[in-house]
Amino acid sequence: MVEPLLLVGVTVAAFVGYNIGGATTGPAFGPAVGAKVISKSGAAALMSVFFFVGAGTLGQRVVTTLGEDLVTGANVFTLETSIVVLFFIGGALFVGNYAGVPASTSMTAVGAIAGLGLATGTLDWAVMGEIAVWWIVAPIIGFWVSGVIGRYFYPTIDQWVAIESTDGSLIEIDRSGALPRPVPGPNTTRRELVGGVVVIAIGCLMAFSSGTSNIANAIAPLVGAGVEMTPMILLGSAAVAVGAFTIARRTLDTLGNDITELPLTAAIVVAVVSSGIVISLSAVGIPASFVIIATMSIVGLGWGRATRTVTASEGLRGKKRPNVSVGALKVDEISEIGQGDPSDIPSAADLFNPATSARVVLMQNVVPILSTVGALVTFSLLFAFLW
């Protein structure tokens, strides 16, 4: 009876890992893909590698914490309860991925485990409260920091960075030698290449941080039930890689293209803000809501740029022009006012899509609620049969 249950548990854990790959690849590499710095396949490959590195190192500590600290009962995690918890985690994440919206794996997993703790009276409210407070505060910080940057500092940063996307690929594969090697594209400038490397490196850092926290969401219940940790980390990381190469393409589109246009400068801003918050929370032992923070940073930057009011005299090579208010123009676009076709100037709607942003925020709250309520109701009804 134990072996079939274990097989079912491992299968459900792999399904959760698959959906984690779909949900977290977008926030990590969506800015880079949206800025055409890297392809979706390249993003998936880097996500797979750095997620595994994070999972195999710091991720082990998070697995232990999530499998033991949040729920205090000695024998709460069994193979049966673990399978049910993982089922609700994977099912809820699949709903978000199918809708093309990356949901928070941490919120979804903790919600399902909290549902088990509520049903059995073993939830540690102090731990849960501390996590919940930071889940509320961190996305707000990400939104407003990015919004302020987009509204007041983006043109200055854009001038500092001075990276303009050129036609063609940023990096190409040279197959003329014995081994294929990456080389700059034919039109790639040095500044563009440096900026691209920076935003990819930050994406890799975010993938690493995702591995440190999100591997626990796939395997912690089974490890808490007594399954050995190392094989489960290998299994979970492999499942994440499959998700990154398949279903993550939808979330990469959503976060890289649909919410807001992301030139390379914007991609760097989003990556720095969101990864900085995630790393800060990880340093103090808080399981970061990786997806929510990154997504709200993108939304905040788009909102800030869309609501910014500038004058046509800004950046006009020293020429004075009438003060004409325009929405969220890039520095190079501002310099062309009065010289080109006014219809070419992007509107606020081009830089910020409220409908898509509302759909993202709604789904990212619905998915964790589905896992929490589903687990709570199920364990409340089946409590007598499981113990």
CSV table of C-alpha atoms in Angstrom, one decimal, residues 10-154:
chain,number,residue,atom,x,y,z
A,10,VAL,CA,6.1,11.6,-6.4
A,11,THR,CA,4.0,12.1,-9.5
A,12,VAL,CA,2.0,14.9,-7.9
A,13,ALA,CA,5.2,16.5,-6.7
A,14,ALA,CA,6.6,16.5,-10.3
A,15,PHE,CA,3.3,18.1,-11.5
A,16,VAL,CA,3.8,20.8,-8.9
A,17,GLY,CA,7.4,21.3,-10.0
A,18,TYR,CA,6.2,21.5,-13.6
A,19,ASN,CA,3.8,24.4,-12.7
A,20,ILE,CA,6.5,26.1,-10.7
A,21,GLY,CA,8.7,26.2,-13.8
A,22,GLY,CA,5.8,27.7,-15.6
A,23,ALA,CA,5.0,30.3,-12.9
A,24,THR,CA,8.5,31.5,-12.0
A,25,THR,CA,10.4,31.6,-15.4
A,26,GLY,CA,8.3,34.6,-16.5
A,27,PRO,CA,9.1,36.9,-13.6
A,28,ALA,CA,12.8,36.0,-13.7
A,29,PHE,CA,13.4,36.3,-17.5
A,30,GLY,CA,10.2,38.1,-18.8
A,31,PRO,CA,12.0,41.5,-18.8
A,32,ALA,CA,15.0,40.1,-20.7
A,33,VAL,CA,12.7,38.3,-23.2
A,34,GLY,CA,10.5,41.3,-23.6
A,35,ALA,CA,13.6,43.4,-24.3
A,36,LYS,CA,14.6,40.8,-26.9
A,37,VAL,CA,17.9,40.2,-25.0
A,38,ILE,CA,17.3,36.4,-24.9
A,39,SER,CA,15.1,33.9,-26.5
A,40,LYS,CA,12.4,31.9,-24.6
A,41,SER,CA,14.5,28.7,-25.0
A,42,GLY,CA,17.6,30.4,-23.7
A,43,ALA,CA,15.6,31.7,-20.7
A,44,ALA,CA,14.3,28.3,-20.0
A,45,ALA,CA,17.7,26.8,-20.1
A,46,LEU,CA,19.2,29.3,-17.7
A,47,MET,CA,16.2,29.0,-15.4
A,48,SER,CA,16.7,25.2,-15.2
A,49,VAL,CA,20.4,25.5,-14.3
A,50,PHE,CA,20.2,28.2,-11.7
A,51,PHE,CA,17.0,26.9,-10.1
A,52,PHE,CA,18.7,23.6,-9.5
A,53,VAL,CA,21.8,25.3,-8.0
A,54,GLY,CA,19.6,27.3,-5.6
A,55,ALA,CA,17.5,24.2,-4.7
A,56,GLY,CA,20.5,22.1,-4.0
A,57,THR,CA,22.1,24.7,-1.7
A,58,LEU,CA,20.0,27.0,0.4
A,59,GLY,CA,16.8,25.3,-0.8
A,60,GLN,CA,17.4,22.4,1.7
A,61,ARG,CA,16.9,24.8,4.6
A,62,VAL,CA,13.6,26.1,3.3
A,63,VAL,CA,12.4,22.5,2.7
A,64,THR,CA,13.1,21.8,6.4
A,65,THR,CA,11.4,25.0,7.5
A,66,LEU,CA,8.2,24.5,5.4
A,67,GLY,CA,8.0,20.9,6.3
A,68,GLU,CA,8.3,21.3,10.0
A,69,ASP,CA,7.8,24.9,11.3
A,70,LEU,CA,4.6,26.0,9.7
A,71,VAL,CA,2.6,23.0,10.9
A,72,THR,CA,3.6,21.9,14.4
A,73,GLY,CA,1.9,18.5,14.8
A,74,ALA,CA,4.2,15.6,15.0
A,75,ASN,CA,2.5,13.3,12.5
A,76,VAL,CA,0.5,15.7,10.4
A,77,PHE,CA,2.4,15.1,7.2
A,78,THR,CA,1.8,11.5,6.0
A,79,LEU,CA,1.9,10.3,2.5
A,80,GLU,CA,-1.9,10.7,2.3
A,81,THR,CA,-2.0,14.3,3.5
A,82,SER,CA,1.1,15.2,1.5
A,83,ILE,CA,-0.5,14.0,-1.7
A,84,VAL,CA,-3.7,16.0,-1.0
A,85,VAL,CA,-1.6,19.1,-0.2
A,86,LEU,CA,0.5,18.8,-3.4
A,87,PHE,CA,-2.7,18.1,-5.4
A,88,PHE,CA,-4.1,21.5,-4.4
A,89,ILE,CA,-0.8,23.3,-4.9
A,90,GLY,CA,-0.4,21.8,-8.4
A,91,GLY,CA,-4.0,22.3,-9.4
A,92,ALA,CA,-4.2,25.9,-8.3
A,93,LEU,CA,-0.9,26.8,-10.0
A,94,PHE,CA,-2.1,25.1,-13.2
A,95,VAL,CA,-5.1,27.3,-13.2
A,96,GLY,CA,-2.9,30.4,-13.2
A,97,ASN,CA,-0.5,29.0,-15.8
A,98,TYR,CA,-3.3,28.1,-18.1
A,99,ALA,CA,-4.6,31.6,-17.8
A,100,GLY,CA,-1.1,32.9,-18.7
A,101,VAL,CA,-0.7,34.5,-15.3
A,102,PRO,CA,2.2,33.4,-13.1
A,103,ALA,CA,0.8,32.8,-9.6
A,104,SER,CA,2.9,32.9,-6.4
A,105,THR,CA,4.1,29.4,-5.7
A,106,SER,CA,5.1,30.3,-2.1
A,107,MET,CA,1.6,31.7,-1.4
A,108,THR,CA,-0.1,28.8,-3.0
A,109,ALA,CA,2.0,26.2,-1.2
A,110,VAL,CA,1.9,27.9,2.2
A,111,GLY,CA,-1.9,28.3,1.7
A,112,ALA,CA,-2.4,24.6,1.1
A,113,ILE,CA,-0.3,23.7,4.1
A,114,ALA,CA,-2.1,26.3,6.2
A,115,GLY,CA,-5.4,24.7,5.2
A,116,LEU,CA,-4.1,21.4,6.6
A,117,GLY,CA,-2.9,23.1,9.8
A,118,LEU,CA,-6.3,24.9,10.2
A,119,ALA,CA,-8.2,21.6,9.7
A,120,THR,CA,-6.0,19.8,12.3
A,121,GLY,CA,-5.5,22.6,14.7
A,122,THR,CA,-1.7,22.5,14.2
A,123,LEU,CA,-1.0,25.8,12.4
A,124,ASP,CA,1.7,28.0,14.0
A,125,TRP,CA,-0.1,31.4,13.9
A,126,ALA,CA,3.1,33.3,14.8
A,127,VAL,CA,5.0,32.0,11.8
A,128,MET,CA,2.0,32.4,9.5
A,129,GLY,CA,1.4,36.0,10.6
A,130,GLU,CA,5.0,37.0,10.0
A,131,ILE,CA,5.0,35.5,6.6
A,132,ALA,CA,1.6,37.1,5.7
A,133,VAL,CA,2.7,40.6,6.7
A,134,TRP,CA,5.7,40.5,4.4
A,135,TRP,CA,3.6,39.1,1.6
A,136,ILE,CA,1.5,42.2,1.8
A,137,VAL,CA,4.3,44.7,2.3
A,138,ALA,CA,6.9,43.4,-0.2
A,139,PRO,CA,4.8,43.7,-3.3
A,140,ILE,CA,3.7,47.2,-2.3
A,141,ILE,CA,7.3,48.2,-1.9
A,142,GLY,CA,8.1,46.7,-5.3
A,143,PHE,CA,5.2,48.6,-7.0
A,144,TRP,CA,6.0,52.0,-5.5
A,145,VAL,CA,9.8,51.8,-5.8
A,146,SER,CA,9.4,50.9,-9.5
A,147,GLY,CA,6.6,53.4,-9.9
A,148,VAL,CA,8.6,56.3,-8.5
A,149,ILE,CA,11.6,55.3,-10.7
A,150,GLY,CA,9.3,55.2,-13.8
A,151,ARG,CA,7.6,58.5,-13.0
A,152,TYR,CA,10.6,60.6,-11.9
A,153,PHE,CA,13.9,59.0,-12.6
A,154,TYR,CA,13.5,56.8,-15.7
